[in-house]
PDB file of C-alpha atoms and ligand atoms in Angstrom:
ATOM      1  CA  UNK A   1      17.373 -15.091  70.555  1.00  0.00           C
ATOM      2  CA  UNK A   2      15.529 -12.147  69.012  1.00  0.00           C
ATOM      3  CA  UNK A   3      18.506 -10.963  66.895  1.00  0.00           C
ATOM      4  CA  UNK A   4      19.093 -14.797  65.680  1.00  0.00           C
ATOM      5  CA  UNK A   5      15.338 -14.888  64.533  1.00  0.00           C
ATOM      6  CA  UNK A   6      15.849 -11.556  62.489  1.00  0.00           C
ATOM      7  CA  UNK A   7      18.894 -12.518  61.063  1.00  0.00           C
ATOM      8  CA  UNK A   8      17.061 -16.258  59.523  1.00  0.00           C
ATOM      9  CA  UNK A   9      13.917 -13.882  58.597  1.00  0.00           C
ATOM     10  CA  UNK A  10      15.730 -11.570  56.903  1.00  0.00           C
ATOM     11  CA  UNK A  11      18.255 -14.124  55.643  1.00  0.00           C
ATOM     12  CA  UNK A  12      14.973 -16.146  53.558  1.00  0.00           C
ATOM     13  CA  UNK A  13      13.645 -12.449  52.235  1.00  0.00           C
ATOM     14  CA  UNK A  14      17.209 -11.930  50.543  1.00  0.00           C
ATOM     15  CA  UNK A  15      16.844 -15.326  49.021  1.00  0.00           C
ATOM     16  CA  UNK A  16      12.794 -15.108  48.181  1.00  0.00           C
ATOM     17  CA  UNK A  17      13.863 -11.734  46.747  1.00  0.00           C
ATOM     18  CA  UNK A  18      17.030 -13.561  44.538  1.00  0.00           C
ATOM     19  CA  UNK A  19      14.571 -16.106  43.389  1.00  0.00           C
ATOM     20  CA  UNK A  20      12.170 -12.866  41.568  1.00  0.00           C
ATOM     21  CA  UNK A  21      15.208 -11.940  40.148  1.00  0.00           C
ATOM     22  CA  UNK A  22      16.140 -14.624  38.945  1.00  0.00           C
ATOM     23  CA  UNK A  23      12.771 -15.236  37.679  1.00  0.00           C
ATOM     24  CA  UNK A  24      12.381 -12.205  35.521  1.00  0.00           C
ATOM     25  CA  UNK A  25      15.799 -12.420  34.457  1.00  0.00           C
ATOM     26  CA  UNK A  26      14.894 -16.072  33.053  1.00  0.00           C
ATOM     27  CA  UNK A  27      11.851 -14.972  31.474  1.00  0.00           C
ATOM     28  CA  UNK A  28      13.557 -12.059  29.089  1.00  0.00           C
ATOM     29  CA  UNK A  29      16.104 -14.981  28.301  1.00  0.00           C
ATOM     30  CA  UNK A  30      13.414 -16.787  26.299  1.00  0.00           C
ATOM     31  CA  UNK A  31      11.503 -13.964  24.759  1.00  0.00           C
ATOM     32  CA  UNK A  32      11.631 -12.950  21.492  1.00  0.00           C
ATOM     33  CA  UNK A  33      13.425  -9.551  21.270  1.00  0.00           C
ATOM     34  CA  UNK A  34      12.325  -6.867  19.756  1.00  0.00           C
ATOM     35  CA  UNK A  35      15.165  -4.148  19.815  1.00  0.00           C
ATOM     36  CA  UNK A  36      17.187  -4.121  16.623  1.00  0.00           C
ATOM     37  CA  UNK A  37      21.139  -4.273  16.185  1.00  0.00           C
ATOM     38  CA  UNK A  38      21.266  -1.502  14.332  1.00  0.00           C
ATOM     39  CA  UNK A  39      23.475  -1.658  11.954  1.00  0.00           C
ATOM     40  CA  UNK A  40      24.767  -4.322  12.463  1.00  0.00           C
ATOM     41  CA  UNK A  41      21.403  -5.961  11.222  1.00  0.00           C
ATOM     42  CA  UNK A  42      21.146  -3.471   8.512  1.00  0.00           C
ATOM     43  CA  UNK A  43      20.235  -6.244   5.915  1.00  0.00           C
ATOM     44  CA  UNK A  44      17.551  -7.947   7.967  1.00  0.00           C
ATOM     45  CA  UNK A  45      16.087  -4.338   9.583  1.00  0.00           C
ATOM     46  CA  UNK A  46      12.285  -4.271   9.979  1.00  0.00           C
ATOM     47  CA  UNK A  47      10.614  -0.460   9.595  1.00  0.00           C
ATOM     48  CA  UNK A  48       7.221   0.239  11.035  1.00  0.00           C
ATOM     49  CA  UNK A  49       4.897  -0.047   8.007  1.00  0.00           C
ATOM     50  CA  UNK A  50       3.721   3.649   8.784  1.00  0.00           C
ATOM     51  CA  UNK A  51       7.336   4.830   8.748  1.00  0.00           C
ATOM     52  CA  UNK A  52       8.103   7.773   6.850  1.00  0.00           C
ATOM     53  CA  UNK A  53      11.573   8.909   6.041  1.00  0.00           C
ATOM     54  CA  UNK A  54      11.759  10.962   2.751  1.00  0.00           C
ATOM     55  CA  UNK A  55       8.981  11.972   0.014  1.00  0.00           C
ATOM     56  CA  UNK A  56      10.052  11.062  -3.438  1.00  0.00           C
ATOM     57  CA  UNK A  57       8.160  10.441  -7.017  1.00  0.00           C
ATOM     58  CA  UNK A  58       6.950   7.476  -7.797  1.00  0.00           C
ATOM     59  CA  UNK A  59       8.013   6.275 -11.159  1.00  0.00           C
ATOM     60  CA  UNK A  60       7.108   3.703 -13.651  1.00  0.00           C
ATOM     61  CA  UNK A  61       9.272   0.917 -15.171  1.00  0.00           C
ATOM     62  CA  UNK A  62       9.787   3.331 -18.447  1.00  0.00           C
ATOM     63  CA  UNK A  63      10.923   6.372 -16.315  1.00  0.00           C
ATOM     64  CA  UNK A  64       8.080   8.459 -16.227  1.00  0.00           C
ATOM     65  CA  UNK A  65       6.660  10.022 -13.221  1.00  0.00           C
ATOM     66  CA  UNK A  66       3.107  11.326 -12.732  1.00  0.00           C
ATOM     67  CA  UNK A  67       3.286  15.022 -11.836  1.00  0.00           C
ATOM     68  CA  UNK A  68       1.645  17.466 -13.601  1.00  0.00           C
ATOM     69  CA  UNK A  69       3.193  20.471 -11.882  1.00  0.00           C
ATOM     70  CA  UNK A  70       0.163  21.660 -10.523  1.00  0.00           C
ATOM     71  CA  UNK A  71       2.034  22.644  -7.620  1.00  0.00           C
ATOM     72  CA  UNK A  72      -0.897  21.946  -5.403  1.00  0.00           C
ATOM     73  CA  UNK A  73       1.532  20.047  -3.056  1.00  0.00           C
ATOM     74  CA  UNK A  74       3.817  23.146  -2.834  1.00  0.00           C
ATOM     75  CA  UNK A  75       0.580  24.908  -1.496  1.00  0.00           C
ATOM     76  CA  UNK A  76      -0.465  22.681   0.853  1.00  0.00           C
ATOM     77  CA  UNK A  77       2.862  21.982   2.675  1.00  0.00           C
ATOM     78  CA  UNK A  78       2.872  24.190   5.979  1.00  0.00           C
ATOM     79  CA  UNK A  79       6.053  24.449   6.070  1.00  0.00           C
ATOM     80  CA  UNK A  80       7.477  25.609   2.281  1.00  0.00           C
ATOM     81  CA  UNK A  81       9.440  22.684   2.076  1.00  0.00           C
ATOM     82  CA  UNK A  82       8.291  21.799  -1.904  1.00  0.00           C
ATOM     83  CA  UNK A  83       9.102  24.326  -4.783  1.00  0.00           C
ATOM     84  CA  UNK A  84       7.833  23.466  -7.630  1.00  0.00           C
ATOM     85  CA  UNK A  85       9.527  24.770 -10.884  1.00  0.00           C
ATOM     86  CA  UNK A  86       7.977  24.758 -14.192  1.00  0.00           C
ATOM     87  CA  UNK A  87       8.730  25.155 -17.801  1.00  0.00           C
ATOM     88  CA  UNK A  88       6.630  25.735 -21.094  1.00  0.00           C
ATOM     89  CA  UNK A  89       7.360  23.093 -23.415  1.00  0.00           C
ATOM     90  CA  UNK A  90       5.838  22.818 -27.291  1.00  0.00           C
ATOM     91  CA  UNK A  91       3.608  20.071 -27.909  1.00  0.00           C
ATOM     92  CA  UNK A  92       3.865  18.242 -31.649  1.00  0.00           C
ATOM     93  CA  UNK A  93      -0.001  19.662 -32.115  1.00  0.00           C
ATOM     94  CA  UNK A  94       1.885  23.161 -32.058  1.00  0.00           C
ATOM     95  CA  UNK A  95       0.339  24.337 -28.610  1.00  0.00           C
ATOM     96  CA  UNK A  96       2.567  25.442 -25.101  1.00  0.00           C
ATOM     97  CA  UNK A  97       2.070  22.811 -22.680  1.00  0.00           C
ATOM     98  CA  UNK A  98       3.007  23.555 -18.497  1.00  0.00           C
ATOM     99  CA  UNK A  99       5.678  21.073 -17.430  1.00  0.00           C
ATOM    100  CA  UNK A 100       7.521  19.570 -14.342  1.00  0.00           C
ATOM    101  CA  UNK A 101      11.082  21.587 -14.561  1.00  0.00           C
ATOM    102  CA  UNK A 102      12.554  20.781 -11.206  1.00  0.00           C
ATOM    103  CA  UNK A 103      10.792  19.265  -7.970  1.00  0.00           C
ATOM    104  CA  UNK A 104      12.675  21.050  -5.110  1.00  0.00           C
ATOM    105  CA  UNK A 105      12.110  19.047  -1.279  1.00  0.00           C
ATOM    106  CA  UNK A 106      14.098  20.133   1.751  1.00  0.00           C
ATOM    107  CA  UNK A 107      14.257  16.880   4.109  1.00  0.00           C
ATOM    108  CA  UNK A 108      15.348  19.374   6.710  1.00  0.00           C
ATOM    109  CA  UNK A 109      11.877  20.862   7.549  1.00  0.00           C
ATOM    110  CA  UNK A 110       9.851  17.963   6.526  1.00  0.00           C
ATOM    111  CA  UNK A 111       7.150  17.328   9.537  1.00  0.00           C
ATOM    112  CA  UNK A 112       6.165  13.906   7.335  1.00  0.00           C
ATOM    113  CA  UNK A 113       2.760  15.504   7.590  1.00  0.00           C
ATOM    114  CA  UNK A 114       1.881  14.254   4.637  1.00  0.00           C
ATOM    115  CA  UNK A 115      -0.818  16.388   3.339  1.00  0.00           C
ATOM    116  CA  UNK A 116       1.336  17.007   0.015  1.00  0.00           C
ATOM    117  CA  UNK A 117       1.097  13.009  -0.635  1.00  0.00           C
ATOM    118  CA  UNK A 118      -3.036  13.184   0.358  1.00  0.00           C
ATOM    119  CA  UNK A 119      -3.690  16.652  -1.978  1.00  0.00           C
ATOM    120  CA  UNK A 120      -1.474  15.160  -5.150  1.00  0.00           C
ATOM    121  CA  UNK A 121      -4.646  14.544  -7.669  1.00  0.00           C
ATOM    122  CA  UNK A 122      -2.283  12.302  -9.726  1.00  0.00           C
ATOM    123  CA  UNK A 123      -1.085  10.121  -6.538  1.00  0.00           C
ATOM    124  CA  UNK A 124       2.327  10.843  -7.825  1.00  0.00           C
ATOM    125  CA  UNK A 125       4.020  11.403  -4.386  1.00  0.00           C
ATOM    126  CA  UNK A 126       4.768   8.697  -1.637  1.00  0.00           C
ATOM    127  CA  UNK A 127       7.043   8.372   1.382  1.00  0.00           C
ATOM    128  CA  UNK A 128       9.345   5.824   1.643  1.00  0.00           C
ATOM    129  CA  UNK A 129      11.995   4.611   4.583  1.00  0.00           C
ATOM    130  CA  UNK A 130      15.217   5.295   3.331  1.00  0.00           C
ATOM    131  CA  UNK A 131      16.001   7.001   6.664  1.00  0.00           C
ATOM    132  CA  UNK A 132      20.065   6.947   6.278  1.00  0.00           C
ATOM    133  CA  UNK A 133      19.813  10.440   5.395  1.00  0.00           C
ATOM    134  CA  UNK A 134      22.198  11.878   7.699  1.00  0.00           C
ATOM    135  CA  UNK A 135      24.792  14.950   6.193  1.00  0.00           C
ATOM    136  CA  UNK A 136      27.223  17.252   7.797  1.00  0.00           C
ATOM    137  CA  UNK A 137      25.327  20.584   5.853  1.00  0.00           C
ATOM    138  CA  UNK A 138      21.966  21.240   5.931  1.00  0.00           C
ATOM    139  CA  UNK A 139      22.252  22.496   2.398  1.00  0.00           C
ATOM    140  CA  UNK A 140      22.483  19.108   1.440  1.00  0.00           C
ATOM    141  CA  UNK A 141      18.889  17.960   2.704  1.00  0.00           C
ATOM    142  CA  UNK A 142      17.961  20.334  -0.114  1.00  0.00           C
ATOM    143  CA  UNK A 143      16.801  17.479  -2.863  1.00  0.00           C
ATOM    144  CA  UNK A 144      15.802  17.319  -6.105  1.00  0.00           C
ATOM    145  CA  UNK A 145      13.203  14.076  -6.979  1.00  0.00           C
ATOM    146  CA  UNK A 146      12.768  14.384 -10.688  1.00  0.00           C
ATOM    147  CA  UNK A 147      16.015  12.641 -11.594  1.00  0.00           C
ATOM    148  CA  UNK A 148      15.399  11.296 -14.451  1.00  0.00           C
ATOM    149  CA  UNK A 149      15.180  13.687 -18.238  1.00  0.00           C
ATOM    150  CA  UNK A 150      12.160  14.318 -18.858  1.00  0.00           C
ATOM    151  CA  UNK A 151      10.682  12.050 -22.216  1.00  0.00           C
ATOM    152  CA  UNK A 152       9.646  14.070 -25.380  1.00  0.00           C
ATOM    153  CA  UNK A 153       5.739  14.507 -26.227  1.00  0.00           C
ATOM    154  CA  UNK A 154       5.118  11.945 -28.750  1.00  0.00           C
ATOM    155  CA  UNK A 155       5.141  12.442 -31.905  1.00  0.00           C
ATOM    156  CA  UNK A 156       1.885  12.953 -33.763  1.00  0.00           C
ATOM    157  CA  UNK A 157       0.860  11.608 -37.385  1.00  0.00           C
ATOM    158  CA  UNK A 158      -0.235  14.197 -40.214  1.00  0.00           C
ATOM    159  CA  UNK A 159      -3.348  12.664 -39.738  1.00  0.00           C
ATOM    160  CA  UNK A 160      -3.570  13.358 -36.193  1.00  0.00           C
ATOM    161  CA  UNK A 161      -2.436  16.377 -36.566  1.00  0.00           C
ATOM    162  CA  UNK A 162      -4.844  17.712 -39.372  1.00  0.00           C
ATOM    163  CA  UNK A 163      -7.384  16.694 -37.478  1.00  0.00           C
ATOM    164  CA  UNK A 164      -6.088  18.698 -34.351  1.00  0.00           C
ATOM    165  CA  UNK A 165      -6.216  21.532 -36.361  1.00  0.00           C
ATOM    166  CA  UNK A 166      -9.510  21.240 -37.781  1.00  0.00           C
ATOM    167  CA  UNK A 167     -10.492  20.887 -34.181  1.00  0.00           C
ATOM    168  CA  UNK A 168      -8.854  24.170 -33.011  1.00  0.00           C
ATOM    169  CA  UNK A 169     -10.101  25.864 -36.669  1.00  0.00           C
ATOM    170  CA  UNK A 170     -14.110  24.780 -36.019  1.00  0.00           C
ATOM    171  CA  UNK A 171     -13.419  25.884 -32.362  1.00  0.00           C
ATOM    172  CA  UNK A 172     -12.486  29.278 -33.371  1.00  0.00           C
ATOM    173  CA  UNK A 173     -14.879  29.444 -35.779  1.00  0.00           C
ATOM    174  CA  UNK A 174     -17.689  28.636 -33.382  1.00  0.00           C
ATOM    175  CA  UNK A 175     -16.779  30.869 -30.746  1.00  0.00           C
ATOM    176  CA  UNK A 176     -16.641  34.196 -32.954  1.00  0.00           C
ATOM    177  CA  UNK A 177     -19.829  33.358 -34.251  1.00  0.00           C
ATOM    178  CA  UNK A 178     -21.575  33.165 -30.794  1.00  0.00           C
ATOM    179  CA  UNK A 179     -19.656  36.653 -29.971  1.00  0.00           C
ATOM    180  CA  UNK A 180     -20.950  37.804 -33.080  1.00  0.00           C
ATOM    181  CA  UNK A 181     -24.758  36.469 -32.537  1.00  0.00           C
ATOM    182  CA  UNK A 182     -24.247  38.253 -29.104  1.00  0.00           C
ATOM    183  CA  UNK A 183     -23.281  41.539 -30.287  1.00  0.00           C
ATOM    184  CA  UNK A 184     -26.000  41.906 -32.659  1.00  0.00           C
ATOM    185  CA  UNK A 185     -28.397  40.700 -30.692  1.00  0.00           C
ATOM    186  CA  UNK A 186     -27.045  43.081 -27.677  1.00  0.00           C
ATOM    187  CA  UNK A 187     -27.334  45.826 -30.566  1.00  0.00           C
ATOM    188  CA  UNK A 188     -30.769  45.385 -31.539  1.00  0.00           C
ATOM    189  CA  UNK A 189     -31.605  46.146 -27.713  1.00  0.00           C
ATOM    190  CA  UNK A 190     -33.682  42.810 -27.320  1.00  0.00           C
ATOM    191  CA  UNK A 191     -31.325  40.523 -26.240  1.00  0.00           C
ATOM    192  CA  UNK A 192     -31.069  40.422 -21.866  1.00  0.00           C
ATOM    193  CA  UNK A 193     -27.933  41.327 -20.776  1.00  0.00           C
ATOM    194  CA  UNK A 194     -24.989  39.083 -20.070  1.00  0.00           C
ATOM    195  CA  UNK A 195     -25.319  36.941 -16.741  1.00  0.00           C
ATOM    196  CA  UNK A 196     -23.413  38.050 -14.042  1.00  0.00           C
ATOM    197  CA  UNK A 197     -20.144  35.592 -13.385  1.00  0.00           C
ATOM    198  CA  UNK A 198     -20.650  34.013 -10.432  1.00  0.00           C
ATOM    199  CA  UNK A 199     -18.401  35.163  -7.006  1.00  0.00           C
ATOM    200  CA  UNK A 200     -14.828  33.867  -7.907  1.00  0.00           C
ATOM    201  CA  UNK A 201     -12.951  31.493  -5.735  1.00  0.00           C
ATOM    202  CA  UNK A 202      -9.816  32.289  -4.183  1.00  0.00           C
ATOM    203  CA  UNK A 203      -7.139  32.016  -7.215  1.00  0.00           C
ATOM    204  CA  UNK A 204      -4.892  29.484  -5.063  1.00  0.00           C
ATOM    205  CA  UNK A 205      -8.010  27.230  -4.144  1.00  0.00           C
ATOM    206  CA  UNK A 206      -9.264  27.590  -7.418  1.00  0.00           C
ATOM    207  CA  UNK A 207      -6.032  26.604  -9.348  1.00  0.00           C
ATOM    208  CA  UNK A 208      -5.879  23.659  -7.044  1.00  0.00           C
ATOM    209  CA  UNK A 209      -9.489  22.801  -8.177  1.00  0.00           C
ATOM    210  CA  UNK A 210      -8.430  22.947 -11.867  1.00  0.00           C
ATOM    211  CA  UNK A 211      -6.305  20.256 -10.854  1.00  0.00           C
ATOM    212  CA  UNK A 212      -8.965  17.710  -9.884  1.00  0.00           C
ATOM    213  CA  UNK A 213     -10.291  18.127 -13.592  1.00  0.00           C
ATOM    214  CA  UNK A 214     -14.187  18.472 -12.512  1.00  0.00           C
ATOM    215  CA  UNK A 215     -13.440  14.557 -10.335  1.00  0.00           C
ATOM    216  CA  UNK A 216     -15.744  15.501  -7.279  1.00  0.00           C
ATOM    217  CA  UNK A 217     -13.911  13.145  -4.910  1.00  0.00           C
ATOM    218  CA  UNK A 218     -10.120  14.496  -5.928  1.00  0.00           C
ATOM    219  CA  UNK A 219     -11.689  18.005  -5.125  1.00  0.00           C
ATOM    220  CA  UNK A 220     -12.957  17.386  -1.684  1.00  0.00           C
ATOM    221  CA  UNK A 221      -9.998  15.712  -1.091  1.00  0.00           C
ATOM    222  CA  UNK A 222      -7.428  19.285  -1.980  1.00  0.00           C
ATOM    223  CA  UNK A 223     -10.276  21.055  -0.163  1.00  0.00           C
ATOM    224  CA  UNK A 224      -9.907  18.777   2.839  1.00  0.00           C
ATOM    225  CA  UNK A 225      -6.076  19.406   2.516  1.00  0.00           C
ATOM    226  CA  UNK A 226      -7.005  23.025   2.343  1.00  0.00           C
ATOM    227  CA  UNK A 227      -8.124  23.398   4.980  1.00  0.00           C
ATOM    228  CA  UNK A 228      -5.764  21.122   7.235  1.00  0.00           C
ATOM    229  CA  UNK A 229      -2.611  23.293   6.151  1.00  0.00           C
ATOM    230  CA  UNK A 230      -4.632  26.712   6.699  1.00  0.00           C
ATOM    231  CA  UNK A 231      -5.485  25.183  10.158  1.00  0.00           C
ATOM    232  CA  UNK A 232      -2.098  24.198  11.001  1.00  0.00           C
ATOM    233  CA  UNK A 233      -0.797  28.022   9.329  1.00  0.00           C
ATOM    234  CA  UNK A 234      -2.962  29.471  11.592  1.00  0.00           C
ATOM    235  CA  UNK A 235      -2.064  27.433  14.836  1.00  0.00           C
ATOM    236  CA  UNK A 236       1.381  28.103  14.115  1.00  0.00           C
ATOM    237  CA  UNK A 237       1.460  31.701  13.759  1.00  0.00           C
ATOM    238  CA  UNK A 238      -0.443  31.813  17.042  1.00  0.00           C
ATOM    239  CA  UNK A 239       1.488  29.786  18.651  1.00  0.00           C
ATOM    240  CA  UNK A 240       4.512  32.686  16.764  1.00  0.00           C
ATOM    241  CA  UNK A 241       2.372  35.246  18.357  1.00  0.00           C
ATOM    242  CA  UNK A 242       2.172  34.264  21.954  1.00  0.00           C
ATOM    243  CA  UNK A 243       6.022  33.755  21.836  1.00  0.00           C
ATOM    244  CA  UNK A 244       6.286  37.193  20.854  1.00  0.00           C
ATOM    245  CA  UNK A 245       4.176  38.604  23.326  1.00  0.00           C
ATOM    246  CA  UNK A 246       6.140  36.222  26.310  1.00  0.00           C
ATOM    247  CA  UNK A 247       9.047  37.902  24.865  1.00  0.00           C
ATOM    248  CA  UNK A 248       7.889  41.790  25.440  1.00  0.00           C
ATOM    249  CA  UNK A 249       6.431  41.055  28.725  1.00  0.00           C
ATOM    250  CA  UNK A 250       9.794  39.845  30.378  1.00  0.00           C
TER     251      UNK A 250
HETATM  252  S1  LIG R 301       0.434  17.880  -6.392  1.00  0.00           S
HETATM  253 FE1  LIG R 301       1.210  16.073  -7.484  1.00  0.00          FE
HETATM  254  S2  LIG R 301       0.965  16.590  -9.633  1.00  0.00           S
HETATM  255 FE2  LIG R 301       0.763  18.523  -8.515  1.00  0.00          FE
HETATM  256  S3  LIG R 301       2.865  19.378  -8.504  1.00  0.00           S
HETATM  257 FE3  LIG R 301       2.650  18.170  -6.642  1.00  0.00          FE
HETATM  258  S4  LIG R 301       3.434  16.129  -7.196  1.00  0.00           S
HETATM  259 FE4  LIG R 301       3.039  17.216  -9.094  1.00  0.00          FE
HETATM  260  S1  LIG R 302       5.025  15.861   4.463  1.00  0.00           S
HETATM  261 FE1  LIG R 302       4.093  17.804   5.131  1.00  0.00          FE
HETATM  262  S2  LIG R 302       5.865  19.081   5.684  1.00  0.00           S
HETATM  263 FE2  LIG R 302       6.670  17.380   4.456  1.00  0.00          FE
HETATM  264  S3  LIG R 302       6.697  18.163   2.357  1.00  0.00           S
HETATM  265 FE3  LIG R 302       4.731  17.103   2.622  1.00  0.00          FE
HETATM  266  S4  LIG R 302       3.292  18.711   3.234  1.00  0.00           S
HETATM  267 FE4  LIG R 302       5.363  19.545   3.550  1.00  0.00          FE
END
């Protein structure tokens, strides 16, 4: 009698326990899904609006981009994935001006940290989700984003130009006669002496300064950037250290 009782018992469990299943089972079958049939569903694919896949320049609808070649992104990265190469081109007002020659970015150390895209004062960098980047070398991760020629400086009128020259002239002009009022002034023994410059900045942090052009808020953001890659140098080549050390003591 027992073993009959057990059996029915155990017999409505199973099916209790089939009916859960079943009711799960039912409930995926009407949810939306949210997997994707990649690639199946390449043209429909959704990205995470955070997603980032590859840096690149931004350019505008005539073809230029907005780098400087400051190369404040190059020292920011943690990682030495940007190289920034530069040229010195003429200007049509007959001065050298520093220009973008190629903008070297290897994908294939890339931590899509970001910090180059924060610390750009000219917002010309941005990430974007292209993320069908796969190769069979990693030489080929190695990617140059100013694709397109760089456009000529415009060309100035003679009147523009005269008066660029005039300009440069009276600047000369003024500037020897304040070294001049200086030196005799320094000479007749009355004049205090020069004030002492004040305590220079580091060369790298100040060259990323010069960048910002005076804009306070562009130059707490590179210092902010600063410091974030010197942090993440530092935590890295302590965390370099202690592997060392693991090493010797086995
Ligand atoms: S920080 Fe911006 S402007 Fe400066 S080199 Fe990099 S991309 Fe060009
Ligand atoms: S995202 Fe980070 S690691 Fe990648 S290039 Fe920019 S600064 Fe370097």
């Amino acid at each position: 009698m027992g073993s009959v009782k057990e059996y029915f018992s155990s017999l409505g469990s199973g099916v209790l326990s089939l009916l859960k299943g079943m009711q799960v089972t039912g409930k995926e079958f009407v949810t939306p899904k949210i997997t994707e049939r990649y690639p199946e569903d390449r043209e429909t694919f959704k990205w995470p609006e955070r997603f980032r896949a590859i840096l690149r320049l931004k350019y505008d609808q005539d073809g230029n981009h907005k780098c400087i070649a400051c190369g404040t992104c190059e020292r920011m990265c943690p990682n030495g994935t940007i190289t920034v190469e530069t040229k010195m081109v003429d200007t049509p007002a007959g001065t050298k001006k520093k220009k973008l020659d190629r903008y070297i970015y290897d994908l294939g150390s890339c931590t899509f940290c970001q910090l180059c895209v924060t610390s750009c004062p000219t917002d010309a960098l941005e990430f974007i989700n292209d993320f069908e980047q796969s190769v069979f070398t990693r030489d080929k991760l190695v990617k140059k984003l100013n694709y397109l020629p760089e456009k000529p400086e415009p060309e100035l009128t003679e009147e523009e130009k005269a008066k660029l020259a005039a300009e440069r002239e009276a600047k000369i002009a003024a500037a020897k006669a304040k070294a001049a009022a200086a030196k005799a002034a320094r000479e007749e023994g009355g004049a205090p002496a020069p004030a002492a410059k004040p305590q220079a900045e580091d060369p790298a942090v100040a060259k990323a300064l010069a960048a910002a052009k005076g804009d306070p808020e562009k130059e707490a953001k590179i210092r902010a950037a600063l410091e974030r890659a010197a942090k993440l140098k530092a935590e890295r080549e302590a965390a370099k250290a202690d592997n060392n050390s693991d090493k010797e003591n086995k």
